[in-house]
Structures are given as structure tokens and as C-alpha cells.
């Protein structure tokens, strides 16, 4: 959480002074657009009605809590493949002319058998180049380490290859990068929802705090605080839970892939316009 006071009333493009723990920090951004799939849309972090909150909304709330002039749009839609994100969301983001863009994509592609992480990275780089050419600062995200998730361990090598490309892209285009792979705190099952594919509210909060640190909004490590001790289930109970998870979540996902369907078909972005954030972080 941002615990400091921000000077309000700054004009667009003007830096906002943030005093954090006695040290002044310059906040360059007065507008944010977030691009991506279900991770950035916020599944499974329930919000009002049928909406989701998620790490991006939480991050925006941390800033808007003390900077009312801050504007935010979230164009992410669940189920989107990387090319769909680039075709549908990147041009709109460029047209909105934000100071800052968060861009995460490719996770759904990696799940598809025979997908090529090298080819995905080439597509990703073109989008990053377009965003940077438009004058946006860009934050990108690596893929998660899947070693703790049954059935997803088999794609761990593909994720690692993709991540290595993302690190190179971040260096070439001077982007900030949030290394989800190295966030060992996310290996705890409490960081994930029942489907084990989307973060829980607590997991989204950890990612929001980590991103805030990467942006220089805070210098603490609240995102990495140890989880409270938890009694471990026995082997039989864990295997029963794995089978239930595969039956209720993996099999339906495979069915959608075979039918060429997506959870996001027909859905519009939840925050398509760059507008002030109505809620503070305490209300999220």
C-alpha cells in the first residue's frame, strides 16, 4: 500500500511528488492502461456484480487513493490469445495515449500443444515496439513457474523459454518487468483460486504489491510476506483434490480448445475508457 501523501492537482504529464518513508519519489504517470487476458482482467478476484477486481485494479487503486487525477483503463478480456490482445487492445491503448501500459499475454497460447514460444515472443516484441513508439512506458510480466501445478508442469520448459525472450525484450525497449516466475510466494495454494489457473484475491494483492515495488511506488516487500502456517493434507486427500480439479476445470478447458471457444467470447473490456478510478484501494 502507498502510505505516503501525493501532491494532487498536477496537470497531465507533470510529475507528482511522492514522499515515501521520508524519501521523495517522482511519480511520472498520471494514466494507466492495462492489456491482457484473464490474469489482468482479474479472475478470480470477485468484485461488484459479475465483475472482477484483480491486481491491475488494485494497483490503480493504490495510486488513485491519494492521486484523484489519476486515470485508468483495463482492456483485458479472459481467454484472449496473444494475437487477439495485439489486434484488439494495443491499437486502442495507443489511441488513449496513456503514460503507462501494463502488457501481459501469451499464457493462453503456451497452454496450446505445439505452440512455439520463440514465435510468440517475436509477435510480442512488435507490440512492445508499437507501445514504446507511442511514448508509453511499458511494464511486462513473465509467465508463472508451473512446477507446483499438476498437469501444467509439462509446459514449464516452454514458459521458461518464453520468459527468457521477455527479459531480452524488456532490456531492448527499456521496459520494467515483473518476474512472476521468481515469486515463490505464489507457490502456496492460497495464492490460487479453485481452478488453479487464476489467482485468488490474496494472490492478486501480492502481484499488485510486487508491481508497485517495481514501479518505485514503494520500497517495502509486503508482497513477499510469509503465509501463515497451514496444515498439509495427506497424499490421498491431495490426489483426490487433483482428480476433482482435472474433472471440473481441465477437461472443460480442453473441450473449449477443441471447439475453438473461449471464455471471453462476446465479452467487452470492463474499463474501456481512460477515466478516474472511482474507488480507493481500501474499497477494493
PDB file of C-alpha atoms in Angstrom:
ATOM      1  CA  UNK A   1       0.000   0.000   0.000  1.00  0.00           C
ATOM      2  CA  UNK A   2       1.114   3.531  -0.590  1.00  0.00           C
ATOM      3  CA  UNK A   3       1.403   5.068   2.833  1.00  0.00           C
ATOM      4  CA  UNK A   4       2.640   8.442   1.699  1.00  0.00           C
ATOM      5  CA  UNK A   5       0.926  11.624   0.539  1.00  0.00           C
ATOM      6  CA  UNK A   6       0.898  12.589  -3.117  1.00  0.00           C
ATOM      7  CA  UNK A   7       0.650  16.179  -4.237  1.00  0.00           C
ATOM      8  CA  UNK A   8      -2.669  16.473  -6.041  1.00  0.00           C
ATOM      9  CA  UNK A   9      -3.737  18.872  -8.765  1.00  0.00           C
ATOM     10  CA  UNK A  10      -0.873  18.105 -11.140  1.00  0.00           C
ATOM     11  CA  UNK A  11      -1.551  18.597 -14.827  1.00  0.00           C
ATOM     12  CA  UNK A  12      -1.294  15.703 -17.276  1.00  0.00           C
ATOM     13  CA  UNK A  13       2.335  14.893 -17.945  1.00  0.00           C
ATOM     14  CA  UNK A  14       3.559  16.683 -14.836  1.00  0.00           C
ATOM     15  CA  UNK A  15       5.368  14.565 -12.317  1.00  0.00           C
ATOM     16  CA  UNK A  16       3.688  14.048  -8.974  1.00  0.00           C
ATOM     17  CA  UNK A  17       5.886  14.163  -5.921  1.00  0.00           C
ATOM     18  CA  UNK A  18       5.522  11.219  -3.577  1.00  0.00           C
ATOM     19  CA  UNK A  19       7.029  11.272  -0.116  1.00  0.00           C
ATOM     20  CA  UNK A  20       7.622   7.678   0.928  1.00  0.00           C
ATOM     21  CA  UNK A  21       9.234   6.922   4.270  1.00  0.00           C
ATOM     22  CA  UNK A  22      10.883  10.306   4.256  1.00  0.00           C
ATOM     23  CA  UNK A  23      12.390   9.962   0.792  1.00  0.00           C
ATOM     24  CA  UNK A  24      10.815  11.822  -2.154  1.00  0.00           C
ATOM     25  CA  UNK A  25       9.921   9.708  -5.183  1.00  0.00           C
ATOM     26  CA  UNK A  26       8.828  11.127  -8.521  1.00  0.00           C
ATOM     27  CA  UNK A  27       5.732   9.504  -9.974  1.00  0.00           C
ATOM     28  CA  UNK A  28       5.803  10.070 -13.736  1.00  0.00           C
ATOM     29  CA  UNK A  29       2.449   8.546 -14.542  1.00  0.00           C
ATOM     30  CA  UNK A  30      -0.993  10.090 -14.367  1.00  0.00           C
ATOM     31  CA  UNK A  31      -2.695   7.475 -16.566  1.00  0.00           C
ATOM     32  CA  UNK A  32      -2.548   3.689 -16.896  1.00  0.00           C
ATOM     33  CA  UNK A  33      -3.942   1.236 -19.444  1.00  0.00           C
ATOM     34  CA  UNK A  34      -3.747  -2.499 -18.693  1.00  0.00           C
ATOM     35  CA  UNK A  35      -3.756  -5.053 -21.517  1.00  0.00           C
ATOM     36  CA  UNK A  36      -4.077  -8.817 -21.415  1.00  0.00           C
ATOM     37  CA  UNK A  37      -6.248 -11.811 -20.660  1.00  0.00           C
ATOM     38  CA  UNK A  38      -7.921 -13.236 -17.540  1.00  0.00           C
ATOM     39  CA  UNK A  39      -4.839 -12.563 -15.401  1.00  0.00           C
ATOM     40  CA  UNK A  40      -5.168  -8.814 -15.989  1.00  0.00           C
ATOM     41  CA  UNK A  41      -8.960  -8.791 -16.112  1.00  0.00           C
ATOM     42  CA  UNK A  42      -8.803 -10.047 -12.528  1.00  0.00           C
ATOM     43  CA  UNK A  43     -10.211 -13.572 -12.430  1.00  0.00           C
ATOM     44  CA  UNK A  44     -10.864 -14.940  -9.755  1.00  0.00           C
ATOM     45  CA  UNK A  45     -10.942 -11.849  -7.559  1.00  0.00           C
ATOM     46  CA  UNK A  46     -14.683 -11.081  -7.250  1.00  0.00           C
ATOM     47  CA  UNK A  47     -15.908  -7.507  -7.483  1.00  0.00           C
ATOM     48  CA  UNK A  48     -19.370  -5.928  -7.539  1.00  0.00           C
ATOM     49  CA  UNK A  49     -21.977  -7.848  -9.514  1.00  0.00           C
ATOM     50  CA  UNK A  50     -20.375 -10.173 -12.031  1.00  0.00           C
ATOM     51  CA  UNK A  51     -17.134  -8.191 -12.335  1.00  0.00           C
ATOM     52  CA  UNK A  52     -13.633  -8.957 -11.161  1.00  0.00           C
ATOM     53  CA  UNK A  53     -11.096  -6.729  -9.428  1.00  0.00           C
ATOM     54  CA  UNK A  54      -7.602  -8.191  -9.837  1.00  0.00           C
ATOM     55  CA  UNK A  55      -4.058  -6.965  -9.427  1.00  0.00           C
ATOM     56  CA  UNK A  56      -4.339  -4.204 -12.084  1.00  0.00           C
ATOM     57  CA  UNK A  57      -7.376  -2.596 -10.434  1.00  0.00           C
ATOM     58  CA  UNK A  58      -5.671  -2.932  -7.064  1.00  0.00           C
ATOM     59  CA  UNK A  59      -2.530  -1.271  -8.396  1.00  0.00           C
ATOM     60  CA  UNK A  60      -4.574   1.572  -9.878  1.00  0.00           C
ATOM     61  CA  UNK A  61      -6.369   1.924  -6.561  1.00  0.00           C
ATOM     62  CA  UNK A  62      -3.082   2.271  -4.695  1.00  0.00           C
ATOM     63  CA  UNK A  63      -2.248   5.288  -6.825  1.00  0.00           C
ATOM     64  CA  UNK A  64      -5.747   6.768  -7.093  1.00  0.00           C
ATOM     65  CA  UNK A  65      -6.209   6.593  -3.329  1.00  0.00           C
ATOM     66  CA  UNK A  66      -4.040   9.679  -3.000  1.00  0.00           C
ATOM     67  CA  UNK A  67      -3.910  10.975  -6.575  1.00  0.00           C
ATOM     68  CA  UNK A  68      -7.503  11.716  -7.654  1.00  0.00           C
ATOM     69  CA  UNK A  69      -6.411  12.961 -11.079  1.00  0.00           C
ATOM     70  CA  UNK A  70      -5.077   9.514 -11.969  1.00  0.00           C
ATOM     71  CA  UNK A  71      -6.957   7.855 -14.865  1.00  0.00           C
ATOM     72  CA  UNK A  72      -7.176   4.151 -15.616  1.00  0.00           C
ATOM     73  CA  UNK A  73      -8.498   1.760 -18.276  1.00  0.00           C
ATOM     74  CA  UNK A  74      -8.441  -2.039 -18.266  1.00  0.00           C
ATOM     75  CA  UNK A  75      -8.912  -3.576 -21.721  1.00  0.00           C
ATOM     76  CA  UNK A  76      -8.095  -7.164 -20.734  1.00  0.00           C
ATOM     77  CA  UNK A  77     -10.571  -9.935 -21.576  1.00  0.00           C
ATOM     78  CA  UNK A  78     -10.410 -13.514 -20.332  1.00  0.00           C
ATOM     79  CA  UNK A  79      -9.370 -16.225 -22.758  1.00  0.00           C
ATOM     80  CA  UNK A  80      -7.635 -13.946 -25.245  1.00  0.00           C
ATOM     81  CA  UNK A  81      -4.675 -15.263 -27.211  1.00  0.00           C
ATOM     82  CA  UNK A  82      -1.652 -13.038 -27.758  1.00  0.00           C
ATOM     83  CA  UNK A  83      -2.533 -12.069 -31.332  1.00  0.00           C
ATOM     84  CA  UNK A  84      -6.062 -11.161 -30.236  1.00  0.00           C
ATOM     85  CA  UNK A  85      -4.686  -8.924 -27.485  1.00  0.00           C
ATOM     86  CA  UNK A  86      -2.428  -7.222 -30.002  1.00  0.00           C
ATOM     87  CA  UNK A  87      -5.121  -6.798 -32.643  1.00  0.00           C
ATOM     88  CA  UNK A  88      -7.931  -5.688 -30.330  1.00  0.00           C
ATOM     89  CA  UNK A  89      -6.279  -3.971 -27.379  1.00  0.00           C
ATOM     90  CA  UNK A  90      -2.935  -2.497 -28.414  1.00  0.00           C
ATOM     91  CA  UNK A  91      -4.336  -0.061 -31.046  1.00  0.00           C
ATOM     92  CA  UNK A  92      -6.938   1.174 -28.561  1.00  0.00           C
ATOM     93  CA  UNK A  93      -4.266   1.625 -25.899  1.00  0.00           C
ATOM     94  CA  UNK A  94      -2.148   3.665 -28.316  1.00  0.00           C
ATOM     95  CA  UNK A  95      -5.150   5.848 -29.162  1.00  0.00           C
ATOM     96  CA  UNK A  96      -5.771   6.546 -25.460  1.00  0.00           C
ATOM     97  CA  UNK A  97      -2.208   7.924 -25.111  1.00  0.00           C
ATOM     98  CA  UNK A  98      -1.544   6.758 -21.529  1.00  0.00           C
ATOM     99  CA  UNK A  99       1.680   7.461 -19.697  1.00  0.00           C
ATOM    100  CA  UNK A 100       1.947   3.840 -18.580  1.00  0.00           C
ATOM    101  CA  UNK A 101       0.846   0.483 -20.023  1.00  0.00           C
ATOM    102  CA  UNK A 102       0.937  -2.939 -18.396  1.00  0.00           C
ATOM    103  CA  UNK A 103       1.109  -5.685 -21.003  1.00  0.00           C
ATOM    104  CA  UNK A 104       0.791  -9.391 -20.263  1.00  0.00           C
ATOM    105  CA  UNK A 105      -0.084 -12.005 -22.892  1.00  0.00           C
ATOM    106  CA  UNK A 106       0.840 -15.362 -24.300  1.00  0.00           C
ATOM    107  CA  UNK A 107      -0.163 -17.534 -21.359  1.00  0.00           C
ATOM    108  CA  UNK A 108      -3.181 -18.996 -23.143  1.00  0.00           C
ATOM    109  CA  UNK A 109      -1.049 -19.647 -26.225  1.00  0.00           C
ATOM    110  CA  UNK A 110       1.579 -21.510 -24.185  1.00  0.00           C
ATOM    111  CA  UNK A 111      -1.133 -23.893 -22.952  1.00  0.00           C
ATOM    112  CA  UNK A 112      -1.917 -24.952 -26.522  1.00  0.00           C
ATOM    113  CA  UNK A 113       0.001 -28.092 -27.606  1.00  0.00           C
ATOM    114  CA  UNK A 114       2.693 -27.449 -30.225  1.00  0.00           C
ATOM    115  CA  UNK A 115       2.691 -23.697 -29.627  1.00  0.00           C
ATOM    116  CA  UNK A 116       6.073 -22.092 -30.265  1.00  0.00           C
ATOM    117  CA  UNK A 117       7.375 -19.732 -27.532  1.00  0.00           C
ATOM    118  CA  UNK A 118      10.009 -18.333 -29.910  1.00  0.00           C
ATOM    119  CA  UNK A 119       7.366 -17.334 -32.459  1.00  0.00           C
ATOM    120  CA  UNK A 120       5.138 -15.914 -29.722  1.00  0.00           C
ATOM    121  CA  UNK A 121       7.979 -13.736 -28.481  1.00  0.00           C
ATOM    122  CA  UNK A 122       8.510 -12.290 -31.956  1.00  0.00           C
ATOM    123  CA  UNK A 123       4.861 -11.212 -32.068  1.00  0.00           C
ATOM    124  CA  UNK A 124       5.062  -9.853 -28.523  1.00  0.00           C
ATOM    125  CA  UNK A 125       8.101  -7.739 -29.371  1.00  0.00           C
ATOM    126  CA  UNK A 126       6.349  -5.982 -32.249  1.00  0.00           C
ATOM    127  CA  UNK A 127       3.550  -4.933 -29.884  1.00  0.00           C
ATOM    128  CA  UNK A 128       6.010  -3.643 -27.299  1.00  0.00           C
ATOM    129  CA  UNK A 129       7.805  -1.655 -30.017  1.00  0.00           C
ATOM    130  CA  UNK A 130       4.492  -0.071 -31.061  1.00  0.00           C
ATOM    131  CA  UNK A 131       3.636   0.882 -27.472  1.00  0.00           C
ATOM    132  CA  UNK A 132       7.075   2.369 -26.846  1.00  0.00           C
ATOM    133  CA  UNK A 133       6.971   4.262 -30.155  1.00  0.00           C
ATOM    134  CA  UNK A 134       3.703   5.801 -28.978  1.00  0.00           C
ATOM    135  CA  UNK A 135       5.528   7.223 -25.965  1.00  0.00           C
ATOM    136  CA  UNK A 136       4.171   4.819 -23.342  1.00  0.00           C
ATOM    137  CA  UNK A 137       6.228   3.436 -20.515  1.00  0.00           C
ATOM    138  CA  UNK A 138       5.615  -0.324 -20.504  1.00  0.00           C
ATOM    139  CA  UNK A 139       5.560  -2.950 -17.771  1.00  0.00           C
ATOM    140  CA  UNK A 140       5.648  -6.574 -18.903  1.00  0.00           C
ATOM    141  CA  UNK A 141       5.189  -9.782 -16.934  1.00  0.00           C
ATOM    142  CA  UNK A 142       6.917 -13.143 -17.164  1.00  0.00           C
ATOM    143  CA  UNK A 143       4.945 -16.360 -17.005  1.00  0.00           C
ATOM    144  CA  UNK A 144       4.417 -18.175 -13.711  1.00  0.00           C
ATOM    145  CA  UNK A 145       6.540 -21.133 -12.679  1.00  0.00           C
ATOM    146  CA  UNK A 146       4.147 -24.087 -13.096  1.00  0.00           C
ATOM    147  CA  UNK A 147       6.168 -26.645 -11.150  1.00  0.00           C
ATOM    148  CA  UNK A 148       3.603 -26.733  -8.326  1.00  0.00           C
ATOM    149  CA  UNK A 149       0.594 -27.374 -10.572  1.00  0.00           C
ATOM    150  CA  UNK A 150      -0.200 -30.934 -11.714  1.00  0.00           C
ATOM    151  CA  UNK A 151      -0.549 -31.357 -15.499  1.00  0.00           C
ATOM    152  CA  UNK A 152       0.957 -27.908 -16.080  1.00  0.00           C
ATOM    153  CA  UNK A 153       4.468 -28.995 -15.126  1.00  0.00           C
ATOM    154  CA  UNK A 154       4.860 -30.313 -18.678  1.00  0.00           C
ATOM    155  CA  UNK A 155       4.779 -26.763 -20.118  1.00  0.00           C
ATOM    156  CA  UNK A 156       7.357 -25.420 -17.663  1.00  0.00           C
ATOM    157  CA  UNK A 157      10.126 -25.542 -20.263  1.00  0.00           C
ATOM    158  CA  UNK A 158       8.061 -23.575 -22.789  1.00  0.00           C
ATOM    159  CA  UNK A 159       7.277 -20.934 -20.174  1.00  0.00           C
ATOM    160  CA  UNK A 160      10.977 -20.646 -19.319  1.00  0.00           C
ATOM    161  CA  UNK A 161      11.913 -20.131 -22.988  1.00  0.00           C
ATOM    162  CA  UNK A 162       9.204 -17.509 -23.394  1.00  0.00           C
ATOM    163  CA  UNK A 163      10.354 -15.756 -20.226  1.00  0.00           C
ATOM    164  CA  UNK A 164      13.933 -15.548 -21.469  1.00  0.00           C
ATOM    165  CA  UNK A 165      12.679 -13.724 -24.555  1.00  0.00           C
ATOM    166  CA  UNK A 166      10.580 -11.356 -22.427  1.00  0.00           C
ATOM    167  CA  UNK A 167      13.632 -10.409 -20.369  1.00  0.00           C
ATOM    168  CA  UNK A 168      15.503  -9.608 -23.586  1.00  0.00           C
ATOM    169  CA  UNK A 169      12.589  -7.563 -24.923  1.00  0.00           C
ATOM    170  CA  UNK A 170      12.411  -5.628 -21.655  1.00  0.00           C
ATOM    171  CA  UNK A 171      16.108  -4.806 -21.937  1.00  0.00           C
ATOM    172  CA  UNK A 172      15.941  -3.774 -25.599  1.00  0.00           C
ATOM    173  CA  UNK A 173      12.947  -1.488 -25.147  1.00  0.00           C
ATOM    174  CA  UNK A 174      13.713  -0.234 -21.628  1.00  0.00           C
ATOM    175  CA  UNK A 175      10.611  -1.764 -20.069  1.00  0.00           C
ATOM    176  CA  UNK A 176      10.066  -2.620 -16.439  1.00  0.00           C
ATOM    177  CA  UNK A 177       9.425  -6.307 -15.876  1.00  0.00           C
ATOM    178  CA  UNK A 178       7.555  -8.116 -13.095  1.00  0.00           C
ATOM    179  CA  UNK A 179       9.131 -11.538 -12.671  1.00  0.00           C
ATOM    180  CA  UNK A 180       6.192 -13.743 -11.718  1.00  0.00           C
ATOM    181  CA  UNK A 181       8.373 -16.828 -12.170  1.00  0.00           C
ATOM    182  CA  UNK A 182      10.580 -15.881  -9.219  1.00  0.00           C
ATOM    183  CA  UNK A 183       7.672 -15.027  -6.891  1.00  0.00           C
ATOM    184  CA  UNK A 184       7.980 -18.166  -4.772  1.00  0.00           C
ATOM    185  CA  UNK A 185       5.256 -16.836  -2.504  1.00  0.00           C
ATOM    186  CA  UNK A 186       2.837 -17.723  -5.320  1.00  0.00           C
ATOM    187  CA  UNK A 187       3.677 -21.414  -4.979  1.00  0.00           C
ATOM    188  CA  UNK A 188       1.360 -21.543  -1.975  1.00  0.00           C
ATOM    189  CA  UNK A 189      -2.085 -22.878  -2.884  1.00  0.00           C
ATOM    190  CA  UNK A 190      -3.722 -19.931  -1.114  1.00  0.00           C
ATOM    191  CA  UNK A 191      -2.413 -17.694  -3.897  1.00  0.00           C
ATOM    192  CA  UNK A 192      -4.654 -19.519  -6.362  1.00  0.00           C
ATOM    193  CA  UNK A 193      -8.365 -19.967  -6.874  1.00  0.00           C
ATOM    194  CA  UNK A 194     -10.069 -23.339  -7.037  1.00  0.00           C
ATOM    195  CA  UNK A 195      -9.286 -23.764 -10.742  1.00  0.00           C
ATOM    196  CA  UNK A 196      -5.502 -23.382 -10.105  1.00  0.00           C
ATOM    197  CA  UNK A 197      -5.257 -21.316 -13.277  1.00  0.00           C
ATOM    198  CA  UNK A 198      -6.253 -17.942 -11.842  1.00  0.00           C
ATOM    199  CA  UNK A 199      -5.037 -16.092  -8.796  1.00  0.00           C
ATOM    200  CA  UNK A 200      -7.088 -15.802  -5.627  1.00  0.00           C
ATOM    201  CA  UNK A 201      -7.816 -12.329  -4.193  1.00  0.00           C
ATOM    202  CA  UNK A 202      -4.757 -12.754  -1.951  1.00  0.00           C
ATOM    203  CA  UNK A 203      -2.647 -13.754  -4.957  1.00  0.00           C
ATOM    204  CA  UNK A 204      -3.794 -10.723  -6.930  1.00  0.00           C
ATOM    205  CA  UNK A 205      -2.892  -8.495  -3.997  1.00  0.00           C
ATOM    206  CA  UNK A 206       0.621  -9.968  -3.899  1.00  0.00           C
ATOM    207  CA  UNK A 207       1.107  -9.238  -7.604  1.00  0.00           C
ATOM    208  CA  UNK A 208      -0.246  -5.696  -7.185  1.00  0.00           C
ATOM    209  CA  UNK A 209       2.206  -5.024  -4.369  1.00  0.00           C
ATOM    210  CA  UNK A 210       5.096  -6.503  -6.353  1.00  0.00           C
ATOM    211  CA  UNK A 211       4.223  -4.349  -9.374  1.00  0.00           C
ATOM    212  CA  UNK A 212       4.017  -1.273  -7.166  1.00  0.00           C
ATOM    213  CA  UNK A 213       7.517  -2.021  -5.942  1.00  0.00           C
ATOM    214  CA  UNK A 214       8.839  -2.496  -9.488  1.00  0.00           C
ATOM    215  CA  UNK A 215       7.370   0.897 -10.400  1.00  0.00           C
ATOM    216  CA  UNK A 216       9.124   2.503  -7.459  1.00  0.00           C
ATOM    217  CA  UNK A 217       5.894   3.372  -5.672  1.00  0.00           C
ATOM    218  CA  UNK A 218       7.078   1.602  -2.538  1.00  0.00           C
ATOM    219  CA  UNK A 219      10.323   0.108  -1.323  1.00  0.00           C
ATOM    220  CA  UNK A 220       8.906  -2.490   1.064  1.00  0.00           C
ATOM    221  CA  UNK A 221       8.498  -6.227   0.469  1.00  0.00           C
ATOM    222  CA  UNK A 222       4.932  -6.712   1.671  1.00  0.00           C
ATOM    223  CA  UNK A 223       4.253  -8.847  -1.411  1.00  0.00           C
ATOM    224  CA  UNK A 224       6.710 -11.441  -0.102  1.00  0.00           C
ATOM    225  CA  UNK A 225       5.491 -11.783   3.475  1.00  0.00           C
ATOM    226  CA  UNK A 226       5.324 -15.474   4.501  1.00  0.00           C
ATOM    227  CA  UNK A 227       1.925 -17.103   4.572  1.00  0.00           C
ATOM    228  CA  UNK A 228       0.597 -18.248   7.966  1.00  0.00           C
ATOM    229  CA  UNK A 229       1.381 -21.868   8.762  1.00  0.00           C
ATOM    230  CA  UNK A 230      -1.029 -24.299   7.136  1.00  0.00           C
ATOM    231  CA  UNK A 231      -1.573 -27.957   7.893  1.00  0.00           C
ATOM    232  CA  UNK A 232      -0.691 -30.092   4.885  1.00  0.00           C
ATOM    233  CA  UNK A 233      -3.229 -32.582   3.555  1.00  0.00           C
ATOM    234  CA  UNK A 234      -2.213 -36.233   3.312  1.00  0.00           C
ATOM    235  CA  UNK A 235      -1.256 -37.804  -0.014  1.00  0.00           C
ATOM    236  CA  UNK A 236      -4.641 -39.443  -0.630  1.00  0.00           C
ATOM    237  CA  UNK A 237      -6.536 -36.211   0.028  1.00  0.00           C
ATOM    238  CA  UNK A 238      -4.235 -34.294  -2.311  1.00  0.00           C
ATOM    239  CA  UNK A 239      -4.710 -36.839  -5.120  1.00  0.00           C
ATOM    240  CA  UNK A 240      -8.491 -36.724  -4.722  1.00  0.00           C
ATOM    241  CA  UNK A 241      -8.323 -32.937  -4.954  1.00  0.00           C
ATOM    242  CA  UNK A 242      -6.171 -33.219  -8.096  1.00  0.00           C
ATOM    243  CA  UNK A 243      -8.681 -35.550  -9.757  1.00  0.00           C
ATOM    244  CA  UNK A 244     -11.569 -33.238  -8.852  1.00  0.00           C
ATOM    245  CA  UNK A 245      -9.671 -30.278 -10.267  1.00  0.00           C
ATOM    246  CA  UNK A 246      -8.917 -32.104 -13.526  1.00  0.00           C
ATOM    247  CA  UNK A 247     -12.544 -33.168 -13.927  1.00  0.00           C
ATOM    248  CA  UNK A 248     -14.088 -29.781 -13.140  1.00  0.00           C
ATOM    249  CA  UNK A 249     -11.572 -27.415 -14.710  1.00  0.00           C
ATOM    250  CA  UNK A 250      -9.035 -29.085 -17.020  1.00  0.00           C
ATOM    251  CA  UNK A 251     -11.458 -31.242 -19.031  1.00  0.00           C
ATOM    252  CA  UNK A 252     -13.831 -28.293 -19.745  1.00  0.00           C
ATOM    253  CA  UNK A 253     -10.847 -26.175 -20.807  1.00  0.00           C
ATOM    254  CA  UNK A 254      -9.691 -28.880 -23.236  1.00  0.00           C
ATOM    255  CA  UNK A 255     -13.238 -29.094 -24.604  1.00  0.00           C
ATOM    256  CA  UNK A 256     -13.330 -25.351 -25.277  1.00  0.00           C
ATOM    257  CA  UNK A 257      -9.985 -25.551 -27.068  1.00  0.00           C
ATOM    258  CA  UNK A 258     -11.184 -28.399 -29.291  1.00  0.00           C
ATOM    259  CA  UNK A 259     -14.342 -26.462 -30.152  1.00  0.00           C
ATOM    260  CA  UNK A 260     -12.421 -23.244 -30.793  1.00  0.00           C
ATOM    261  CA  UNK A 261     -14.265 -21.477 -27.993  1.00  0.00           C
ATOM    262  CA  UNK A 262     -13.059 -19.002 -25.375  1.00  0.00           C
ATOM    263  CA  UNK A 263     -14.408 -17.844 -22.023  1.00  0.00           C
ATOM    264  CA  UNK A 264     -14.126 -14.318 -23.368  1.00  0.00           C
ATOM    265  CA  UNK A 265     -16.243 -14.794 -26.484  1.00  0.00           C
ATOM    266  CA  UNK A 266     -18.720 -11.921 -26.693  1.00  0.00           C
ATOM    267  CA  UNK A 267     -17.326 -10.087 -23.665  1.00  0.00           C
ATOM    268  CA  UNK A 268     -16.266  -6.445 -23.726  1.00  0.00           C
ATOM    269  CA  UNK A 269     -13.474  -4.935 -21.615  1.00  0.00           C
ATOM    270  CA  UNK A 270     -14.600  -3.950 -18.135  1.00  0.00           C
ATOM    271  CA  UNK A 271     -12.985  -0.464 -18.249  1.00  0.00           C
ATOM    272  CA  UNK A 272     -12.701   0.524 -21.935  1.00  0.00           C
ATOM    273  CA  UNK A 273     -12.253   4.250 -21.292  1.00  0.00           C
ATOM    274  CA  UNK A 274      -9.434   6.113 -19.610  1.00  0.00           C
ATOM    275  CA  UNK A 275     -11.285   7.577 -16.645  1.00  0.00           C
ATOM    276  CA  UNK A 276     -10.585   8.440 -12.995  1.00  0.00           C
ATOM    277  CA  UNK A 277     -10.784   5.446 -10.684  1.00  0.00           C
ATOM    278  CA  UNK A 278     -13.909   5.803  -8.555  1.00  0.00           C
ATOM    279  CA  UNK A 279     -12.770   3.543  -5.748  1.00  0.00           C
ATOM    280  CA  UNK A 280      -9.786   3.759  -3.448  1.00  0.00           C
ATOM    281  CA  UNK A 281      -7.611   0.787  -2.621  1.00  0.00           C
ATOM    282  CA  UNK A 282      -9.352   0.359   0.740  1.00  0.00           C
ATOM    283  CA  UNK A 283     -12.624  -0.214  -1.102  1.00  0.00           C
ATOM    284  CA  UNK A 284     -11.182  -2.860  -3.417  1.00  0.00           C
TER     285      UNK A 284
END
